[in-house]
Coordinates of C-alpha atoms in Angstrom, one line a residue:
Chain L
X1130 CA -16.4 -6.4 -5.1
X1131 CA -15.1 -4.3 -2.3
X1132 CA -14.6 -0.7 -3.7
X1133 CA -12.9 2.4 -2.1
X1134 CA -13.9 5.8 -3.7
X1135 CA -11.8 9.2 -3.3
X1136 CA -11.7 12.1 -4.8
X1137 CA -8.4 12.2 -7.2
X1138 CA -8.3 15.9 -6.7
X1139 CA -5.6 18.0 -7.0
X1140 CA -6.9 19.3 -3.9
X1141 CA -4.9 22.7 -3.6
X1142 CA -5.1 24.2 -0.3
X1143 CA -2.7 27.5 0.8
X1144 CA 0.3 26.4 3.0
X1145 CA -1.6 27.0 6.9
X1146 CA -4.9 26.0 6.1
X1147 CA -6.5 22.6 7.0
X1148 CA -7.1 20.1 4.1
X1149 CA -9.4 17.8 4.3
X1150 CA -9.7 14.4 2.6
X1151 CA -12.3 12.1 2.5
X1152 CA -13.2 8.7 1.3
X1153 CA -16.3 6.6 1.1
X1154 CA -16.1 2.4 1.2
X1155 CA -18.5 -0.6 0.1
X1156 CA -18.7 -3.2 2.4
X1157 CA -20.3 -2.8 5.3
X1158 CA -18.0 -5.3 7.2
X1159 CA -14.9 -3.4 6.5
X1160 CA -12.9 -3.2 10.2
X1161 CA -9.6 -1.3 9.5
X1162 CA -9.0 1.9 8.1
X1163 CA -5.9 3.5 6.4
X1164 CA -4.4 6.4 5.8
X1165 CA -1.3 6.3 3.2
X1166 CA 0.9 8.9 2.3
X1167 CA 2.9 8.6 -1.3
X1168 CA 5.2 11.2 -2.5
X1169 CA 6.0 10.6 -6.1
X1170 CA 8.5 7.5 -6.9
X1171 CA 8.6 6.4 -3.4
X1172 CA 6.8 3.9 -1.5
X1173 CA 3.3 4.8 0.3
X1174 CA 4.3 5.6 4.4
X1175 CA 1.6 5.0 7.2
X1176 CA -0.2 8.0 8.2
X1177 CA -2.7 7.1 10.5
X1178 CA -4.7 3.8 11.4
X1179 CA -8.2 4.1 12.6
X1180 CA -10.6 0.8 13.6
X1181 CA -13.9 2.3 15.8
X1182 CA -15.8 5.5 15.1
X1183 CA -15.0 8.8 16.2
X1184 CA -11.7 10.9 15.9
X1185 CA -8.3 9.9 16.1
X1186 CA -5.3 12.5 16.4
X1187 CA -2.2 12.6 15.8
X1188 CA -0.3 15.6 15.7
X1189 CA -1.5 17.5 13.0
X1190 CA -3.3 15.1 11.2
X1191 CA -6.5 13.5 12.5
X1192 CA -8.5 10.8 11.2
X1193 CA -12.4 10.4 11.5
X1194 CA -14.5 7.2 10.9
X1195 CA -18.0 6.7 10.4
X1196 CA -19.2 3.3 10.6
X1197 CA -22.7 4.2 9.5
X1198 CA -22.5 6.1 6.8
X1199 CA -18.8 4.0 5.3
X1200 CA -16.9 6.8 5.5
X1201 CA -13.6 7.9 6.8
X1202 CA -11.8 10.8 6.8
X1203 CA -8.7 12.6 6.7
X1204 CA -7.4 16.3 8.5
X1205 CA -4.7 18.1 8.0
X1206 CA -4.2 20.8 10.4
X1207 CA -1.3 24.1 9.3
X1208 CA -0.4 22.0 5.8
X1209 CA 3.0 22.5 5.1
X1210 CA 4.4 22.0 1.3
X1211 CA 6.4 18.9 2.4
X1212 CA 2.3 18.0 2.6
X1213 CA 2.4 18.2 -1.0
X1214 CA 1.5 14.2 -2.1
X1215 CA -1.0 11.7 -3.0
X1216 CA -3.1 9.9 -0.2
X1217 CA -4.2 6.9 -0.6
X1218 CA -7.4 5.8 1.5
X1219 CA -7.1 1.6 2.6
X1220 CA -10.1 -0.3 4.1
X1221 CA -9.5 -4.1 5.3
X1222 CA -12.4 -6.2 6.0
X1223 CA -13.6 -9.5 6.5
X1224 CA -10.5 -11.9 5.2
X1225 CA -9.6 -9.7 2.3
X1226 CA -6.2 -7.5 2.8
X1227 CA -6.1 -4.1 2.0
X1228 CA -8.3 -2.3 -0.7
X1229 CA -7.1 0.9 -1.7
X1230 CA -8.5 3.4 -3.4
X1231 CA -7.4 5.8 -6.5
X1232 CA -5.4 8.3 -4.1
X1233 CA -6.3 12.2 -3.6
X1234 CA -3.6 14.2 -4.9
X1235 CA -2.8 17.2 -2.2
X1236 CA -1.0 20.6 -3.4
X1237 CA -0.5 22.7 -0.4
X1238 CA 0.6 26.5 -2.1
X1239 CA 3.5 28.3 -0.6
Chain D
X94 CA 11.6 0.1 14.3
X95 CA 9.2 -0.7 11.2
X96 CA 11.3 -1.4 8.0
X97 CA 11.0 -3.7 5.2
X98 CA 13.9 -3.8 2.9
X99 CA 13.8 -4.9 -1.3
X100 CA 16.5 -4.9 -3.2
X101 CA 17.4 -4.3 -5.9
X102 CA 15.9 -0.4 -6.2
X103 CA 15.9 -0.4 -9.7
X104 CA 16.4 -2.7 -12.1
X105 CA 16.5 -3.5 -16.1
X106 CA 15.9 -6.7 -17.8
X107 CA 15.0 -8.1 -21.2
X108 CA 12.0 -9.9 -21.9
X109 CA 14.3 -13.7 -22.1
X110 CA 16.3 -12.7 -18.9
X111 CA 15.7 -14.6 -15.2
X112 CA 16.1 -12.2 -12.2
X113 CA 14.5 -11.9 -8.5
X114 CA 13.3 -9.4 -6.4
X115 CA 13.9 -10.0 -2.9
X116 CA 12.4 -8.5 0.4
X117 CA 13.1 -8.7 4.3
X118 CA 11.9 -7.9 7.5
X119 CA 12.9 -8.7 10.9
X120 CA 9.9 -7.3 12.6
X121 CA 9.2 -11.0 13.7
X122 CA 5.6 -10.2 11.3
X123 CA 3.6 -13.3 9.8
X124 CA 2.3 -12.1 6.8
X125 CA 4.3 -10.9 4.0
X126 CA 3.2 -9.5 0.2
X127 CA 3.8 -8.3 -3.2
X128 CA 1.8 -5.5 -4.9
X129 CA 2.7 -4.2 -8.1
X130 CA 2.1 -0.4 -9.0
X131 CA 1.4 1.5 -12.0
X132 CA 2.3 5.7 -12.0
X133 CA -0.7 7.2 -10.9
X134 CA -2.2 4.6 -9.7
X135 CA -3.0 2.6 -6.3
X136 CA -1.1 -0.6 -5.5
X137 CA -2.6 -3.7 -6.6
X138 CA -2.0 -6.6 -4.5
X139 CA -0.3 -9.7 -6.3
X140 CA 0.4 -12.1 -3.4
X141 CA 0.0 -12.8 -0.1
X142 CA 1.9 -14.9 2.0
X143 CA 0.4 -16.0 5.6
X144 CA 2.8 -18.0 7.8
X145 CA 5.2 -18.9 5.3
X146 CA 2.4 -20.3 3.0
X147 CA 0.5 -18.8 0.1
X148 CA -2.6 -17.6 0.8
X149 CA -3.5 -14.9 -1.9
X150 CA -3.0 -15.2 -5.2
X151 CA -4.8 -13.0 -7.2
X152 CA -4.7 -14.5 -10.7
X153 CA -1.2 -13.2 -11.4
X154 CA 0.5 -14.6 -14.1
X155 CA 2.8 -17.4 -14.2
X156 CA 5.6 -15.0 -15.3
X157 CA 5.7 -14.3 -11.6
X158 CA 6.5 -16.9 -9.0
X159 CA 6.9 -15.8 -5.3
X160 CA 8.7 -17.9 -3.2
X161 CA 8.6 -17.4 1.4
X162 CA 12.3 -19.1 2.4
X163 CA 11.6 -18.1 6.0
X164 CA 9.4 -15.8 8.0
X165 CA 12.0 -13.3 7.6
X166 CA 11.9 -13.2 3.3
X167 CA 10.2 -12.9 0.4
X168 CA 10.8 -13.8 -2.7
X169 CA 9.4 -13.0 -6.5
X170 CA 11.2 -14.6 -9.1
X171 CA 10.9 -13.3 -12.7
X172 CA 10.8 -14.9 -16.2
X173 CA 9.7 -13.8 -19.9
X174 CA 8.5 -10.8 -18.8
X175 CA 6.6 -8.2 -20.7
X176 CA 6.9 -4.3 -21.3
X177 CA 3.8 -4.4 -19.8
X178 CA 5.1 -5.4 -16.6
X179 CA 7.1 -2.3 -16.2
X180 CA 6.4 -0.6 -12.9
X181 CA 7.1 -0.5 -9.3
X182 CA 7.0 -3.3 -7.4
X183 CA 6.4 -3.2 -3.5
X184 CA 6.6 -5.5 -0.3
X185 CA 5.1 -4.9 2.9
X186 CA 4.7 -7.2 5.8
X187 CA 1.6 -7.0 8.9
X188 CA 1.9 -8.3 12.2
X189 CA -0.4 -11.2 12.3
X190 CA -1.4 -13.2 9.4
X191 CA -4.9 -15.0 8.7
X192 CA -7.6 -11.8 9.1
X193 CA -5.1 -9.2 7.9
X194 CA -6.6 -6.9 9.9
X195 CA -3.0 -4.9 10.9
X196 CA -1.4 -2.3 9.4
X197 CA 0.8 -3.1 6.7
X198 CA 4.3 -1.5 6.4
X199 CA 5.6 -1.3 2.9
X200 CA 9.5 -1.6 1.9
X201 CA 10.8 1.5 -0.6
X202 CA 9.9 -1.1 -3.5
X203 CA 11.8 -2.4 -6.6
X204 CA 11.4 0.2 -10.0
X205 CA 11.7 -2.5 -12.5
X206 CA 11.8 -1.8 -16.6
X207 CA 11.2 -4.3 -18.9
X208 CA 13.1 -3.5 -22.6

């Protein structure tokens, strides 16, 4: 059973700061890695896609893998409110789709 | 572009009625699927469609039936649903089908309520 572990949160960080999110997977083979953005009632929106280890930026946000240790990350540089949302962590690997995990709820303060 | 379209956005039924959530994309993608999502909680993968033909089910019940027309649509019919079954109800399609390894772009989903 492939299993993707976050921290549910609320992770409250003040509006400027970076937040940072992590998340931690099972298998071993996993190859792609997901970062999902949900506000509440709507549909989750890609953040950022990440398949070999190191960092991946993107604007403020950047994305860190870690092969070795199953674990991938998630920075938020200068969080803004409209940052304010749950993110969801998705690993794919071998011919399973998409495993998600519980989502990390982000409050950035005003 | 990247966009998946479902209709309807919302919609209400009784547990004897027939009705059909539908999804498109014209992103020329292979593989297609339904998850179905519970508040506060991650989306949970009911089908998956790879080159038109069913490739994942994951023992959903028979209450729900997808159907794949063409590359382009998806399909999930519904019948004798339960209250249970109330939540929100997501497509997304990937690129290539068979190791799913792409990202997958989700639709705005379907809020469905079962009385």
């Amino acid at each position: 059973q492939k299993e993707v572990e976050q921290n549910s949160g609320p992770l409250s960080v003040p509006e400027g700061a970076i937040a940072s999110l992590n998340c931690t997977y099972s298998d071993r083979v996993s190859q792609s890695f997901f970062w999902y953005r949900q506000y509440s009632g709507k549909s989750p929106e890609l953040i950022m896609s990440i398949y070999s280890n190191g960092d991946k930026e993107d604007g403020r946000f950047t994305a860190q893998l870690n092969k070795a240790s199953q674990y991938v990350s998630l920075l938020i540089r200068d969080s803004q409110p409209s940052d304010s949302a749950t993110y969801l962590c998705a690993v794919v690997g071998g011919n399973t789709p998409l495993v998600f995990g519980k989502g990390t709820r982000l409050s950035v303060i005003a | 572009d990247t966009e998946v379209t479902q209709t309807p956005k919302h919609l209400v039924m009784g547990m004897t009625n027939k009705k059909s959530l539908k999804c498109e994309q014209h992103m020329g993608h292979r593989a297609m699927y339904w998850y179905k999502q519970k508040a506060k909680k991650p989306p949970e993968l009911m089908f998956v469609y790879s080159y038109e033909k069913l490739s994942i089910n994951e023992s959903v019940p028979s209450r729900f039936s997808p159907e794949c027309p063409n590359s382009s649509l998806l399909n999930l019919h519904l019948h004798a649903l339960q209250p249970e079954d109330s939540a929100l109800y997501l497509c997304a399609s990937s690129a290539s089908g068979g190791a799913f390894l792409d990202t997958q772009y989700f639709g705005p989903g379907t809020r469905l309520t079962v009385l």
